[in-house]
Coordinates of C-alpha atoms and ligand atoms in Angstrom, one line a residue:
M1465 CA -10.1 -25.1 7.6
A1466 CA -13.8 -24.2 7.6
A1467 CA -15.4 -22.2 10.3
T1468 CA -18.0 -23.8 12.4
T1469 CA -19.9 -20.5 12.9
N1470 CA -21.2 -18.0 10.4
Y1471 CA -19.4 -14.8 10.6
P1472 CA -21.2 -12.0 8.6
V1473 CA -18.8 -9.3 9.9
W1474 CA -15.0 -9.5 9.4
V1475 CA -12.4 -7.1 10.7
Y1476 CA -8.9 -7.1 9.4
I1477 CA -6.3 -6.4 12.1
D1478 CA -3.6 -4.2 10.7
H1479 CA -0.3 -4.6 12.5
F1480 CA 3.5 -4.2 12.1
K1481 CA 5.5 -7.2 13.2
G1482 CA 2.6 -8.4 15.4
R1483 CA 1.9 -5.0 17.0
A1484 CA -1.6 -3.9 16.1
A1485 CA -2.4 -0.4 14.8
P1486 CA -4.6 1.0 17.5
A1487 CA -7.2 1.9 14.8
S1488 CA -7.7 -1.9 14.3
W1489 CA -9.2 -2.3 17.7
E1490 CA -11.5 0.7 17.0
A1491 CA -12.5 -1.1 13.8
L1492 CA -13.2 -4.2 15.9
G1493 CA -15.3 -2.1 18.3
A1494 CA -17.4 -0.8 15.3
G1495 CA -17.6 -4.3 13.9
L1496 CA -19.0 -5.7 17.2
E1497 CA -21.8 -3.2 17.0
L1498 CA -22.5 -4.0 13.4
A1499 CA -22.5 -7.8 14.1
A1500 CA -25.0 -7.2 16.9
S1501 CA -27.3 -5.2 14.5
L1502 CA -27.0 -7.8 11.8
G1503 CA -27.6 -10.6 14.3
G1504 CA -24.4 -12.5 13.7
N1505 CA -20.9 -12.9 14.9
L1506 CA -17.6 -11.1 14.2
A1507 CA -14.4 -12.7 13.0
A1508 CA -11.1 -11.0 13.1
V1509 CA -8.6 -11.6 10.2
V1510 CA -5.0 -11.9 11.4
L1511 CA -2.3 -12.5 8.8
G1512 CA 1.5 -12.4 9.4
Q1513 CA 4.3 -14.4 10.9
N1514 CA 4.4 -15.1 14.6
V1515 CA 1.0 -13.6 15.0
E1516 CA -0.6 -16.1 17.4
A1517 CA -0.4 -13.6 20.3
L1518 CA -2.1 -11.0 18.0
A1519 CA -4.9 -13.5 17.2
Q1520 CA -5.3 -14.1 21.0
Q1521 CA -5.5 -10.3 21.5
A1522 CA -8.3 -10.1 18.9
A1523 CA -10.2 -12.7 20.9
E1524 CA -9.7 -10.7 24.1
Y1525 CA -11.1 -7.6 22.3
G1526 CA -14.3 -9.6 21.5
A1527 CA -13.8 -11.4 18.2
V1528 CA -15.8 -14.7 18.3
G1529 CA -13.7 -16.2 15.6
V1530 CA -10.2 -15.4 14.2
F1531 CA -9.2 -16.3 10.6
L1532 CA -5.5 -16.9 11.1
A1533 CA -2.6 -17.4 8.6
D1534 CA 0.8 -17.6 10.1
D1535 CA 3.5 -18.1 7.5
P1536 CA 7.0 -16.8 6.6
T1537 CA 5.6 -15.3 3.3
L1538 CA 3.5 -13.0 5.5
E1539 CA 6.3 -11.7 7.6
D1540 CA 6.2 -8.3 5.9
F1541 CA 3.0 -6.7 4.7
R1542 CA 2.6 -7.1 0.9
P1543 CA -0.8 -6.5 -0.7
E1544 CA -0.9 -9.4 -3.1
P1545 CA -0.5 -12.4 -0.7
F1546 CA -2.6 -10.7 2.0
A1547 CA -5.4 -9.7 -0.4
S1548 CA -5.3 -13.2 -1.9
L1549 CA -6.0 -14.9 1.4
I1550 CA -8.8 -12.6 2.4
S1551 CA -10.4 -12.7 -1.1
N1552 CA -10.3 -16.5 -1.3
Q1553 CA -11.8 -16.9 2.1
A1554 CA -14.5 -14.3 1.4
R1555 CA -15.5 -16.1 -1.8
Q1556 CA -16.1 -19.3 0.2
A1557 CA -17.6 -17.8 3.4
Q1558 CA -19.5 -14.8 1.9
P1559 CA -19.3 -12.3 4.7
Q1560 CA -21.7 -9.3 4.5
V1561 CA -19.1 -6.7 5.7
V1562 CA -15.4 -6.6 5.8
L1563 CA -14.0 -3.7 7.9
F1564 CA -10.5 -2.2 7.8
A1565 CA -8.9 0.6 9.7
T1566 CA -8.0 3.6 7.4
T1567 CA -4.2 3.0 7.7
T1568 CA -2.0 3.2 4.7
R1569 CA -1.6 -0.6 4.5
S1570 CA -5.2 -1.4 5.0
R1571 CA -6.4 1.1 2.5
E1572 CA -4.2 -0.6 -0.1
L1573 CA -5.5 -4.0 1.0
A1574 CA -9.1 -3.0 1.0
A1575 CA -8.8 -1.7 -2.5
M1576 CA -7.2 -4.9 -3.7
V1577 CA -9.8 -7.1 -2.0
G1578 CA -12.5 -4.9 -3.6
I1579 CA -11.0 -5.5 -7.0
D1580 CA -10.6 -9.3 -6.4
L1581 CA -14.2 -9.6 -5.4
A1582 CA -15.6 -7.0 -7.8
A1583 CA -17.1 -5.4 -4.7
G1584 CA -17.6 -1.7 -3.8
V1585 CA -15.3 -0.1 -1.2
L1586 CA -16.4 2.7 1.1
P1587 CA -13.3 4.5 2.3
D1588 CA -12.6 6.7 5.3
V1589 CA -15.9 6.2 7.1
T1590 CA -16.7 8.1 10.3
A1591 CA -20.1 6.5 11.3
L1592 CA -22.0 3.4 10.5
R1593 CA -25.6 2.1 11.0
V1594 CA -27.6 -0.8 9.7
D1595 CA -30.8 -0.4 7.8
S1596 CA -32.7 -3.5 6.7
G1597 CA -29.5 -5.6 6.6
T1598 CA -27.6 -3.0 4.7
V1599 CA -24.8 -0.9 6.2
L1600 CA -25.2 2.8 5.7
A1601 CA -21.9 4.6 6.1
T1602 CA -21.1 8.3 6.7
R1603 CA -18.0 9.8 5.2
P1604 CA -16.7 13.4 5.0
V1605 CA -16.4 14.7 1.4
Y1606 CA -15.4 18.0 -0.2
A1607 CA -12.7 18.6 2.4
G1608 CA -15.1 17.8 5.2
K1609 CA -17.6 20.4 4.2
L1610 CA -20.3 17.8 3.6
L1611 CA -21.1 14.4 5.1
A1612 CA -22.1 11.8 2.5
K1613 CA -24.3 8.9 3.3
V1614 CA -23.2 6.0 1.2
T1615 CA -23.9 2.3 0.8
C1616 CA -22.6 -0.6 -1.2
L1617 CA -24.8 -2.5 -3.6
T1618 CA -22.4 -5.4 -3.8
R1619 CA -21.3 -8.0 -1.2
P1620 CA -19.3 -8.0 0.9
Q1621 CA -19.5 -4.3 1.7
I1622 CA -15.8 -3.3 2.1
I1623 CA -15.4 -0.4 4.5
T1624 CA -12.3 1.5 5.8
L1625 CA -12.9 3.4 9.1
R1626 CA -11.2 6.6 10.0
A1627 CA -9.1 6.5 13.1
R1628 CA -10.6 7.8 16.3
S1629 CA -14.1 7.8 15.0
F1630 CA -15.1 4.6 16.8
A1631 CA -14.3 3.5 20.4
P1632 CA -12.2 0.4 20.9
P1633 CA -13.9 -2.3 23.1
A1634 CA -12.6 -3.1 26.6
A1635 CA -10.2 -6.1 26.5
Q1636 CA -11.2 -9.2 28.4
P1637 CA -8.0 -10.9 29.4
G1638 CA -8.0 -14.7 28.8
R1639 CA -11.1 -14.7 26.5
A1640 CA -10.9 -17.3 23.8
A1641 CA -12.2 -17.4 20.2
E1642 CA -12.6 -20.0 17.5
M1643 CA -9.2 -20.1 15.6
I1644 CA -9.7 -20.9 11.9
R1645 CA -6.5 -21.6 10.1
L1646 CA -6.5 -20.3 6.5
D1647 CA -5.1 -22.5 3.7
G1648 CA -3.9 -21.2 0.4
V1649 CA -1.0 -19.0 1.3
V1650 CA 0.6 -17.7 -2.0
P1651 CA 4.0 -19.4 -2.5
E1652 CA 7.0 -17.0 -2.3
D1653 CA 7.9 -17.6 -6.0
Q1654 CA 4.5 -16.3 -7.1
I1655 CA 4.7 -13.0 -5.2
A1656 CA 5.9 -10.1 -7.3
T1657 CA 7.3 -7.9 -4.6
R1658 CA 9.7 -8.3 -1.7
V1659 CA 10.4 -6.0 1.3
E1660 CA 14.2 -5.3 1.3
G1661 CA 14.2 -3.6 4.7
Y1662 CA 12.9 -0.7 6.8
S1663 CA 14.3 2.7 7.7
Q1664 CA 13.3 4.6 10.8
P1665 CA 10.4 7.0 10.1
S1666 CA 11.2 10.6 11.0
E1667 CA 8.3 11.1 13.3
K1668 CA 8.9 10.0 16.9
V1669 CA 5.2 9.7 17.6
S1670 CA 3.0 8.5 14.8
L1671 CA 0.9 11.4 13.5
T1672 CA -2.1 9.3 12.7
D1673 CA -2.2 7.5 16.1
A1674 CA -1.3 10.5 18.3
T1675 CA -3.8 11.8 20.7
V1676 CA -2.1 15.2 20.7
V1677 CA -0.7 16.9 17.7
V1678 CA 1.2 20.2 17.5
S1679 CA 1.5 21.6 14.0
G1680 CA 3.4 24.4 12.5
G1681 CA 2.6 26.5 9.4
R1682 CA 4.3 29.2 7.3
G1683 CA 4.1 31.5 10.4
V1684 CA 6.9 29.5 12.1
S1685 CA 9.5 31.2 9.8
N1686 CA 8.3 34.7 10.7
N1687 CA 10.6 36.0 13.4
P1688 CA 12.4 39.0 12.0
A1689 CA 13.7 39.9 15.5
V1690 CA 16.2 37.1 15.5
Q1691 CA 19.3 37.6 13.4
P1692 CA 20.3 34.6 11.2
P1693 CA 24.0 33.8 10.6
A1694 CA 25.7 36.0 8.1
G1695 CA 26.2 35.0 4.4
L1696 CA 22.9 33.1 3.9
D1697 CA 20.8 33.9 0.8
E1698 CA 17.1 34.8 1.2
K1699 CA 15.8 31.2 0.9
A1700 CA 18.4 29.9 3.4
V1701 CA 17.4 32.6 5.8
E1702 CA 13.8 31.5 5.5
I1703 CA 14.7 27.9 6.2
W1704 CA 16.9 28.9 9.1
R1705 CA 14.1 30.9 10.6
A1706 CA 11.6 28.0 10.0
Q1707 CA 14.0 25.6 11.8
Q1708 CA 14.0 27.9 14.8
G1709 CA 10.2 28.0 14.7
F1710 CA 9.8 24.2 14.3
K1711 CA 12.2 23.8 17.2
L1712 CA 9.7 25.6 19.4
V1713 CA 6.8 23.5 17.9
T1714 CA 8.8 20.3 18.6
E1715 CA 9.6 21.3 22.1
L1716 CA 5.9 21.8 22.9
A1717 CA 5.2 18.5 21.2
E1718 CA 7.8 16.8 23.4
A1719 CA 6.4 18.4 26.5
L1720 CA 3.0 17.0 25.7
G1721 CA 4.1 13.6 24.3
A1722 CA 2.6 14.8 21.0
A1723 CA 3.3 14.2 17.3
V1724 CA 4.5 17.1 15.1
G1725 CA 2.3 18.1 12.1
A1726 CA 2.6 20.8 9.5
S1727 CA 0.6 22.7 6.9
R1728 CA 1.3 22.1 3.2
A1729 CA 2.8 25.6 2.9
A1730 CA 5.4 24.6 5.5
V1731 CA 6.1 21.3 3.7
D1732 CA 6.3 22.9 0.2
A1733 CA 8.7 25.6 1.5
G1734 CA 11.0 22.8 2.7
Y1735 CA 10.6 23.6 6.4
I1736 CA 9.8 19.9 7.3
S1737 CA 9.3 16.6 5.5
Y1738 CA 6.1 15.7 3.6
D1739 CA 5.2 12.9 6.1
H1740 CA 4.2 15.6 8.6
Q1741 CA 1.6 17.2 6.3
V1742 CA -1.9 17.4 7.7
G1743 CA -4.8 18.1 5.3
Q1744 CA -6.6 17.2 2.2
T1745 CA -3.5 16.0 0.4
G1746 CA -1.7 15.0 3.6
K1747 CA -2.8 13.0 6.6
L1748 CA -6.4 12.9 7.9
I1749 CA -6.2 13.0 11.7
S1750 CA -8.6 13.3 14.7
P1751 CA -6.5 13.7 17.8
N1752 CA -8.0 14.7 21.2
L1753 CA -6.0 17.9 21.0
Y1754 CA -4.7 19.8 17.9
I1755 CA -2.6 22.9 18.4
A1756 CA -2.1 24.9 15.2
C1757 CA 0.8 27.3 15.4
G1758 CA 1.2 30.0 12.6
I1759 CA -1.4 28.2 10.4
S1760 CA -4.1 30.4 8.8
G1761 CA -6.8 27.6 8.5
A1762 CA -7.2 27.1 4.8
I1763 CA -10.0 24.8 3.9
Q1764 CA -7.6 22.1 2.6
H1765 CA -5.8 22.2 6.0
L1766 CA -9.0 22.0 7.9
A1767 CA -10.0 19.0 5.9
G1768 CA -7.3 17.0 7.6
M1769 CA -8.0 18.0 11.2
R1770 CA -11.4 19.5 11.6
T1771 CA -12.7 16.4 13.5
S1772 CA -10.1 16.9 16.3
K1773 CA -11.8 16.9 19.6
V1774 CA -10.3 20.2 20.8
I1775 CA -8.5 22.7 18.5
V1776 CA -6.2 25.4 19.8
A1777 CA -5.0 28.1 17.4
I1778 CA -2.0 30.4 18.0
N1779 CA -1.8 33.1 15.4
K1780 CA -0.8 36.7 15.1
D1781 CA -3.8 37.7 13.0
P1782 CA -7.1 37.9 15.0
E1783 CA -8.9 37.5 11.6
A1784 CA -7.2 34.2 10.7
P1785 CA -9.9 31.7 9.6
I1786 CA -8.5 29.0 12.0
F1787 CA -10.0 30.9 14.9
K1788 CA -13.5 30.1 13.6
M1789 CA -12.7 26.4 14.0
A1790 CA -10.8 26.6 17.3
R1791 CA -12.2 26.0 20.7
F1792 CA -9.4 28.1 22.2
G1793 CA -7.5 30.9 20.4
V1794 CA -4.4 32.7 21.4
V1795 CA -3.8 35.9 19.3
G1796 CA -0.1 36.6 19.4
D1797 CA 3.4 35.8 18.3
L1798 CA 4.2 32.0 18.4
Y1799 CA 7.8 32.9 19.3
E1800 CA 6.6 34.3 22.6
I1801 CA 3.7 31.9 23.3
L1802 CA 5.3 28.5 22.5
P1803 CA 8.3 28.8 24.9
A1804 CA 5.9 29.9 27.7
L1805 CA 3.5 27.0 27.0
S1806 CA 6.3 24.4 26.8
A1807 CA 7.8 25.6 30.1
E1808 CA 4.4 25.5 31.8
F1809 CA 3.5 22.1 30.5
R1810 CA 6.9 20.7 31.4
K1811 CA 6.4 22.0 34.9
R1812 CA 2.9 20.7 35.3
L1813 CA 3.5 17.3 33.6
S1814 CA 7.0 16.9 35.2
R1815 CA 8.7 16.3 31.9
Ligands
FAD2386 C1 -5.4 21.0 -4.1 C2 -4.8 21.6 -2.9 C3 -4.5 20.8 -1.8 C4 -4.0 21.3 -0.7 N1 -3.8 20.4 0.4 C5 -3.3 20.9 1.6 C6 -3.1 20.1 2.7 O1 -3.3 18.9 2.6 N2 -2.7 20.7 3.8 C7 -2.5 22.0 4.0 O2 -2.2 22.5 5.1 N3 -2.7 22.8 2.9 C8 -3.1 22.3 1.7 N4 -3.2 23.2 0.6 C9 -2.7 24.6 0.8 C10 -3.7 25.5 1.5 O3 -4.6 26.0 0.5 C11 -2.9 26.7 2.1 O4 -2.1 27.3 1.2 C12 -2.0 26.2 3.3 O5 -2.7 25.4 4.2 C13 -1.5 27.4 4.0 O6 -0.6 27.0 5.0 P1 -0.3 28.0 6.2 O7 -1.6 28.2 7.0 O8 0.9 27.4 7.0 O9 0.2 29.3 5.6 P2 -0.5 30.7 5.5 O10 -1.8 30.7 4.9 O11 0.5 31.6 4.8 O12 -0.7 31.2 7.0 C14 0.4 31.5 7.9 C15 -0.3 32.0 9.1 O13 0.8 32.3 10.1 C16 0.4 33.4 10.8 N5 1.6 34.0 11.4 C17 2.7 34.5 10.8 N6 3.7 34.8 11.6 C18 3.3 34.4 12.8 C19 3.9 34.4 14.1 N7 5.1 34.8 14.3 N8 3.2 33.9 15.2 C20 1.9 33.4 15.0 N9 1.3 33.4 13.8 C21 2.0 33.9 12.7 C22 -0.3 34.3 9.8 O14 -1.1 35.3 10.5 C23 -1.0 33.3 9.0 O15 -2.3 33.2 9.4 C24 -3.8 22.7 -0.5 C25 -4.1 23.5 -1.6 C26 -4.6 23.0 -2.8 C27 -4.9 23.9 -3.9

């Protein structure tokens, strides 16, 4: 079905089983500002099965139109059928900009759509502005040491937006949008992959979406005062100590309703699984509050969390580089400080 309105700006709404990734609404907020600057309307792109309510939600967040495909082949996210729908529609409708949130799924999708359309992709963008009809994007490079101003010479300009860099718009309950049903769903027998099922992720609160993150580093294993069980070898003692330390990190996270993060040193040493790693080769996050416990503040770690609104560092070493980045610093032993903080937060937050 063809749209009756011209939509120069599209925003893909990333979701899991109809529940939107919060960063999608932030992307929609950024898209509304772009559409206003470009003098056109914004359409959301909603693909999935049983996603009519999600399409309505996109309308309530301000989309003037919604490109909607609701089909059993779209029940699970798979890049090929999703990219195919977006690329085919983009070939016909020629949007100027297609925005995605920088989620794992959307990154993959943006790259595939970029390849389909032979268009440039600007990933992990933290600011946008329009200059003479062209979008200029800002993205951190060199582990966040520099901000690059980049643009796309091809159309559409495909851009993924870093979570928490843009404000979501206020929802207007009951607001309606033009619903444009997309044709051309790829038949199941032409899709090369199939999702066989899901297992529960280890994190209770999603690290990327969390507003508060408490992270542990190599320092969590440093508590020589506590005696480990007898008979453990050196590595087992280190892991045992790290488990005691991460228990304190997790207790503070639970008291604050926060996600648990980690440095690469902690992950590489086997203290905690890789999906908790924050940094250049881990997750890039921008929570409102980041509490670094026993983390020195290596540049590669800072690359993943330096845009956090408030950084608190707890470290024994007053010279640790993390203190240069932190708004608040506590010099001391995390084994003493974390239990005291957790108890105080539990009391104040009644948890
Ligand atoms: C290509 C590349 C990519 C990388 N990517 C990443 C990445 O994505 N993320 C990442 O984190 N790192 C990354 N690194 C590794 C990075 O360079 C550092 O080695 C790592 O971040 C150090 O982790 P850490 O701060 O936990 O450990 P350390 O640097 O060993 O720091 C431990 C800190 O704990 C403190 N401490 C010790 N005991 C206590 C205690 N009881 N109480 C309080 N404080 C205590 C110490 O004073 C010290 O400051 C990367 C490196 C390379 C080369």
